[in-house]
Short mmCIF file of C-alpha atoms in Angstrom, two decimals:
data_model
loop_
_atom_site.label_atom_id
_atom_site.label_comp_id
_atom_site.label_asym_id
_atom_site.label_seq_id
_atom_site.Cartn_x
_atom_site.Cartn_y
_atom_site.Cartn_z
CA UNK J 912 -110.18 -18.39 39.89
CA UNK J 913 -113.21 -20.30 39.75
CA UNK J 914 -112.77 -22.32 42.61
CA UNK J 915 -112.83 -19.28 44.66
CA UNK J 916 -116.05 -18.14 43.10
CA UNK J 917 -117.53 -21.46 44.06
CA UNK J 918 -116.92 -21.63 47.94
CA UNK J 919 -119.98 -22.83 50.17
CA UNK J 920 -123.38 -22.98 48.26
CA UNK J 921 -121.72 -26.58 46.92
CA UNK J 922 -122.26 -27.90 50.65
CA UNK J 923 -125.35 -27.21 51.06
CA UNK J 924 -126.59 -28.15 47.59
CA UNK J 925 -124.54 -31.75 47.27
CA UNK J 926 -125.82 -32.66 50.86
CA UNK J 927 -126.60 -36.34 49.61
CA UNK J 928 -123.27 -36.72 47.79
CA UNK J 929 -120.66 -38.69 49.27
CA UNK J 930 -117.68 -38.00 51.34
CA UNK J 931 -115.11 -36.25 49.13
CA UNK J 932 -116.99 -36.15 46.13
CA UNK J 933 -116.39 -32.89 43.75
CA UNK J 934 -119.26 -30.03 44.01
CA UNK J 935 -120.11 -26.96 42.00
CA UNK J 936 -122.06 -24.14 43.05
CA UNK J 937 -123.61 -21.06 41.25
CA UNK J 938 -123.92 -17.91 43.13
CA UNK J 939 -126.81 -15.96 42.69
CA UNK J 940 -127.78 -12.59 43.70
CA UNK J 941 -129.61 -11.96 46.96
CA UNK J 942 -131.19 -9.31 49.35
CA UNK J 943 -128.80 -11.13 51.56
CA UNK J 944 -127.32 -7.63 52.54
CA UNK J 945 -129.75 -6.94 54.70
CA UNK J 946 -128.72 -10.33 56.72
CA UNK J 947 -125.32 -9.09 56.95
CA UNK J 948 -126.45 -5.16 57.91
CA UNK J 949 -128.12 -7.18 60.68
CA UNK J 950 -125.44 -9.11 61.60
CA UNK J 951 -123.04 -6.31 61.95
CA UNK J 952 -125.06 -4.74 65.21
CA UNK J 953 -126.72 -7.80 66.41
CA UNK J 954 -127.43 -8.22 70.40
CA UNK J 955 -126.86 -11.72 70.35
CA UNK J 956 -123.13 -11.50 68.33
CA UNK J 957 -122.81 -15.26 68.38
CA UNK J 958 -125.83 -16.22 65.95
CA UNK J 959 -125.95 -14.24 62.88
CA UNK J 960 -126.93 -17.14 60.53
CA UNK J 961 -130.41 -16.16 59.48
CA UNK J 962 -132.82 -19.28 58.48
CA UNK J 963 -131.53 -20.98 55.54
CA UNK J 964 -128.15 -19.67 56.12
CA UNK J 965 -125.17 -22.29 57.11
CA UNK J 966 -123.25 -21.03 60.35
CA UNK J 967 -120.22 -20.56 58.21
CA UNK J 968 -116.34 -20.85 59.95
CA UNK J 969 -113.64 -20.33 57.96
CA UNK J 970 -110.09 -22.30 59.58
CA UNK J 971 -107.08 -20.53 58.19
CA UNK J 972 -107.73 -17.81 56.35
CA UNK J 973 -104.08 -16.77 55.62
CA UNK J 974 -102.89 -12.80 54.02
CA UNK J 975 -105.33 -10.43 52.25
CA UNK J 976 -104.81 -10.64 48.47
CA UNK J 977 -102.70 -14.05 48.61
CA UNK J 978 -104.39 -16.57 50.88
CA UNK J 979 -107.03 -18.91 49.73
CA UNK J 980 -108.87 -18.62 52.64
CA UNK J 981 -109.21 -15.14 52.23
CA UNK J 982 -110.40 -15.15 49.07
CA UNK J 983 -112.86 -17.61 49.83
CA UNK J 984 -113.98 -14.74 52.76
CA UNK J 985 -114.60 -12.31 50.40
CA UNK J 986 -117.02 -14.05 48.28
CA UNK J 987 -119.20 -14.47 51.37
CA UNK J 988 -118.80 -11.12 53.01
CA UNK J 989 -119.29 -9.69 49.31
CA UNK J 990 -122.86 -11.17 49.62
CA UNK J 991 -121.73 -14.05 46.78
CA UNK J 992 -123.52 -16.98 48.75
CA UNK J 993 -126.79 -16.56 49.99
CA UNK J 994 -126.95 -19.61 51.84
CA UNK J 995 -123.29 -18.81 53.91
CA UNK J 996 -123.11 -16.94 56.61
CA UNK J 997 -119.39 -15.95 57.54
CA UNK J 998 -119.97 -15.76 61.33
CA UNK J 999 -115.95 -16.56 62.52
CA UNK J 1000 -112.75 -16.55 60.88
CA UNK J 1001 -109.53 -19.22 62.82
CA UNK J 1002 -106.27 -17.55 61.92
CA UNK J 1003 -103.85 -18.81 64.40
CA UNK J 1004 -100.65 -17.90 62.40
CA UNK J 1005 -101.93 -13.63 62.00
CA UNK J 1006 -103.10 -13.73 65.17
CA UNK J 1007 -99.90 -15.25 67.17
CA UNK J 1008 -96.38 -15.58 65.66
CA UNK J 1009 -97.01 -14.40 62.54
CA UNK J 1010 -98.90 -10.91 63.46
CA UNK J 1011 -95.05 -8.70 63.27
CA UNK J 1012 -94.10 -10.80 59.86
CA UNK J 1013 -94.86 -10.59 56.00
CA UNK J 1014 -98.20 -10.06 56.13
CA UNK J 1015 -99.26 -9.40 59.51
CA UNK J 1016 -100.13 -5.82 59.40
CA UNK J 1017 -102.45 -6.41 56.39
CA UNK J 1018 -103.79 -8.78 58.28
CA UNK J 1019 -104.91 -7.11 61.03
CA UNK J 1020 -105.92 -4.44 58.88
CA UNK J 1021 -108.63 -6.46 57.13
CA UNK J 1022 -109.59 -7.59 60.41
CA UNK J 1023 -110.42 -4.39 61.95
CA UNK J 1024 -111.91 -3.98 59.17
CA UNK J 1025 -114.04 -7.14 58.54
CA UNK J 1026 -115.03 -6.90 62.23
CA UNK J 1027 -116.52 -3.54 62.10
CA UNK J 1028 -118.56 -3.75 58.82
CA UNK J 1029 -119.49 -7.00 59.29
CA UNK J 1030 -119.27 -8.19 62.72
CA UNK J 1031 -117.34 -11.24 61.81
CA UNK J 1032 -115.06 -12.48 64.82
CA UNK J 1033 -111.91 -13.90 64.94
CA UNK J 1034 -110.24 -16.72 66.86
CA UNK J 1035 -107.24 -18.18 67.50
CA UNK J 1036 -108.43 -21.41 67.43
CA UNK J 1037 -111.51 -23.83 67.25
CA UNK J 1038 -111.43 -23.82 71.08
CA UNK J 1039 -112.19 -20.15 71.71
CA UNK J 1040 -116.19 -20.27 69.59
CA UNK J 1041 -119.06 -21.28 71.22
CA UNK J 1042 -121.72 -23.88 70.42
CA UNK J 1043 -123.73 -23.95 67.38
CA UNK J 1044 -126.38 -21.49 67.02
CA UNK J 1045 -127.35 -22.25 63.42
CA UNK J 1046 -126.31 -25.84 60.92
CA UNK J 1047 -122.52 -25.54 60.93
CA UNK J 1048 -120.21 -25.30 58.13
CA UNK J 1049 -116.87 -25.53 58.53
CA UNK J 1050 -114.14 -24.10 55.28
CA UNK J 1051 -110.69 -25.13 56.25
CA UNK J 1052 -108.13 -23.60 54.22
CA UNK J 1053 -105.15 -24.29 56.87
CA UNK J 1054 -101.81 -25.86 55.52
CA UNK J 1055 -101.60 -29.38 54.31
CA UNK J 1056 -99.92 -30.98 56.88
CA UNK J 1057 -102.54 -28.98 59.58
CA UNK J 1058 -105.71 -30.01 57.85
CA UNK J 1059 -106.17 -34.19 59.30
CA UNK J 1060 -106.52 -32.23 63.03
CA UNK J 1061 -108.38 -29.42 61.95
CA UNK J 1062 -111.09 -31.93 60.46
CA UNK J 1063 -111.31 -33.81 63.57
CA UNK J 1064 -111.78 -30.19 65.63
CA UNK J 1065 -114.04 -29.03 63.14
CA UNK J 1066 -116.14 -32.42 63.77
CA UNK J 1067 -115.78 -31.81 67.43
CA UNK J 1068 -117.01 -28.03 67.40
CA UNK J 1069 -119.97 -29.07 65.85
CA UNK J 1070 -119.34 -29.31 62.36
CA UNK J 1071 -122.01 -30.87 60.12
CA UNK J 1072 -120.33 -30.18 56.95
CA UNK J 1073 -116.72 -29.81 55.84
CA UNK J 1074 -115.18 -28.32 52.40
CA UNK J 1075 -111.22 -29.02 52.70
CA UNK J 1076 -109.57 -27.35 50.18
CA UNK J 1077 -107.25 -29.05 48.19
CA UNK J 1078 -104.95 -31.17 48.40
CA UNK J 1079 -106.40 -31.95 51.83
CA UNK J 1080 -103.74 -33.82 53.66
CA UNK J 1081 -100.01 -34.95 53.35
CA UNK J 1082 -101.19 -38.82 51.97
CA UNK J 1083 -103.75 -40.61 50.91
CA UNK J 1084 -103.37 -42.71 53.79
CA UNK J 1085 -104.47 -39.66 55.71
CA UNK J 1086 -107.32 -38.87 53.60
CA UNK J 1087 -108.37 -42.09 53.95
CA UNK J 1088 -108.34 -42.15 57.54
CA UNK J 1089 -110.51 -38.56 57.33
CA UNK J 1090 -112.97 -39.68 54.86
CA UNK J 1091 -113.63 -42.85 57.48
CA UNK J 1092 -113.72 -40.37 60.21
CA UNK J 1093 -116.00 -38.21 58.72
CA UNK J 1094 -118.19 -40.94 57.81
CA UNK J 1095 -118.61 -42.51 60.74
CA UNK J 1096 -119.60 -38.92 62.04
CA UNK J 1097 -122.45 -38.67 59.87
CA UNK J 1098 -120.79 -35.20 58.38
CA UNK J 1099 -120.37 -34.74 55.04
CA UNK J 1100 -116.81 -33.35 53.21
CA UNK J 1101 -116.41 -32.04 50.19
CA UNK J 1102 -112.88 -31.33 48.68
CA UNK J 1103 -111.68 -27.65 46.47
CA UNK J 1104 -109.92 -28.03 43.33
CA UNK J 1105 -108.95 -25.94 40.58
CA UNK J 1106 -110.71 -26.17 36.95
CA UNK J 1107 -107.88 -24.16 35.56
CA UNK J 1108 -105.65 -26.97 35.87
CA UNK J 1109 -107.73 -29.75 35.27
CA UNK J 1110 -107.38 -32.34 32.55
CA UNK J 1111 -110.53 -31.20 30.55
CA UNK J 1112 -109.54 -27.58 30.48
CA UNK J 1113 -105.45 -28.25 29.59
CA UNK J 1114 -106.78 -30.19 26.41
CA UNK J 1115 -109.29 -27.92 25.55
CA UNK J 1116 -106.65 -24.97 25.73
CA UNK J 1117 -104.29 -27.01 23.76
CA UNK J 1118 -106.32 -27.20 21.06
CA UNK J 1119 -107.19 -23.56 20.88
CA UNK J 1120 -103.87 -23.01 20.51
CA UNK J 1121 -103.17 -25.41 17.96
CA UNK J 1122 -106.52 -23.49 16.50
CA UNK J 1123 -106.35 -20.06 14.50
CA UNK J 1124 -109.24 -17.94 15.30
CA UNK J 1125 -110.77 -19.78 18.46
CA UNK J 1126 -111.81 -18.54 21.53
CA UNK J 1127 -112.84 -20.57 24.70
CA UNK J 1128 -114.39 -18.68 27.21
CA UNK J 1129 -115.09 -20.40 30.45
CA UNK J 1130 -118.86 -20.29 32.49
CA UNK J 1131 -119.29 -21.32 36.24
CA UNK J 1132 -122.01 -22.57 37.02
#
């Protein structure tokens, strides 16, 4: 849960940090509803970042209420990171073969609907956007085995900034190979992960239970 209420402010603030390296983010309240208002009936639909704002693109965004992705599209569209602008969503499965299955005709719901409240637009792939109008970020959320390619089209679309969500490829080998990528690049990755299953948060759980009376209550910050 807290991973997906600490999406892309962690870019932008751990610019320095290296390639891979673990982020967190606070999000912060903002007029930034106005920026998506705007957005929404813009006359130039391809730049809606406003100054300060990353040119957010979010690769594989997978079914309302059950995909990472989408959660992580939420939190931006929700206003939940000033500094993101969610500007084009890559959903190849929805969009193609998947559109008649489990799924699909939430899918396009949300669509419809993200596209007419907040002028978000959708692609079928990395291919179909256009240049960089603003410093972009791209969030890929895609399946494991998908992600080593989508990094190296993300870098190629203009990407200056990547968060991979976890686990982020098939090997380490492959992440390896990414991180040098990247690197040589000169674009920075971060990579997701979960604090509810981490070590520090097991142990301290363990002992609460093993504790009568405690509480542990859990701040992101």
């Amino acid at each position: 849960m807290l991973l997906k209420q600490a999406a892309v402010v962690m870019f932008l603030s751990a610019a320095r940090s290296s390639a891979f390296s673990l982020g967190r983010s606070a999000f912060v309240s903002s007029g930034a509803k106005t920026a998506v208002a705007k957005r929404a009936v813009s006359t130039t639909p391809t730049m809606y970042a406003d100054p300060g704002q990353a040119e957010v693109i979010l690769v594989g965004c997978g079914a309302p209420n059950r995909g990472m992705g989408w959660y992580h599209a939420v939190q931006m569209l929700d206003d939940k990171c000033p500094s993101a602008s969610l500007d084009f969503i890559v959903e190849p499965w929805f969009m193609g073969p998947g559109g008649e299955g489990p799924g699909g005709p939430e899918f396009k719901e949300w669509q419809a609907e993200s596209e007419a409240k907040y002028g978000v637009k959708f692609a079928t792939s990395l291919d179909d956007l256009p240049p960089p109008a603003a410093p972009r970020l791209a969030l890929i959320s895609g399946r494991t085995a998908d992600n080593p390619h989508l990094l190296t089209e993300s870098i190629a679309h203009g990407c200056k900034c990547i968060y991979l969500e976890k686990p982020g490829a098939p090997t380490v080998t492959e992440l390896q190979q990414m991180a040098k990528e990247a690197e040589e690049a000169g674009v920075e990755v971060l990579m997701g992960y979960n604090k509810n299953v981490c070590k520090y948060v097991r142990k301290t759980r363990e002992f609460a239970e093993k504790t009568p009376g405690s509480h542990v209550t859990f701040v992101s910050n």
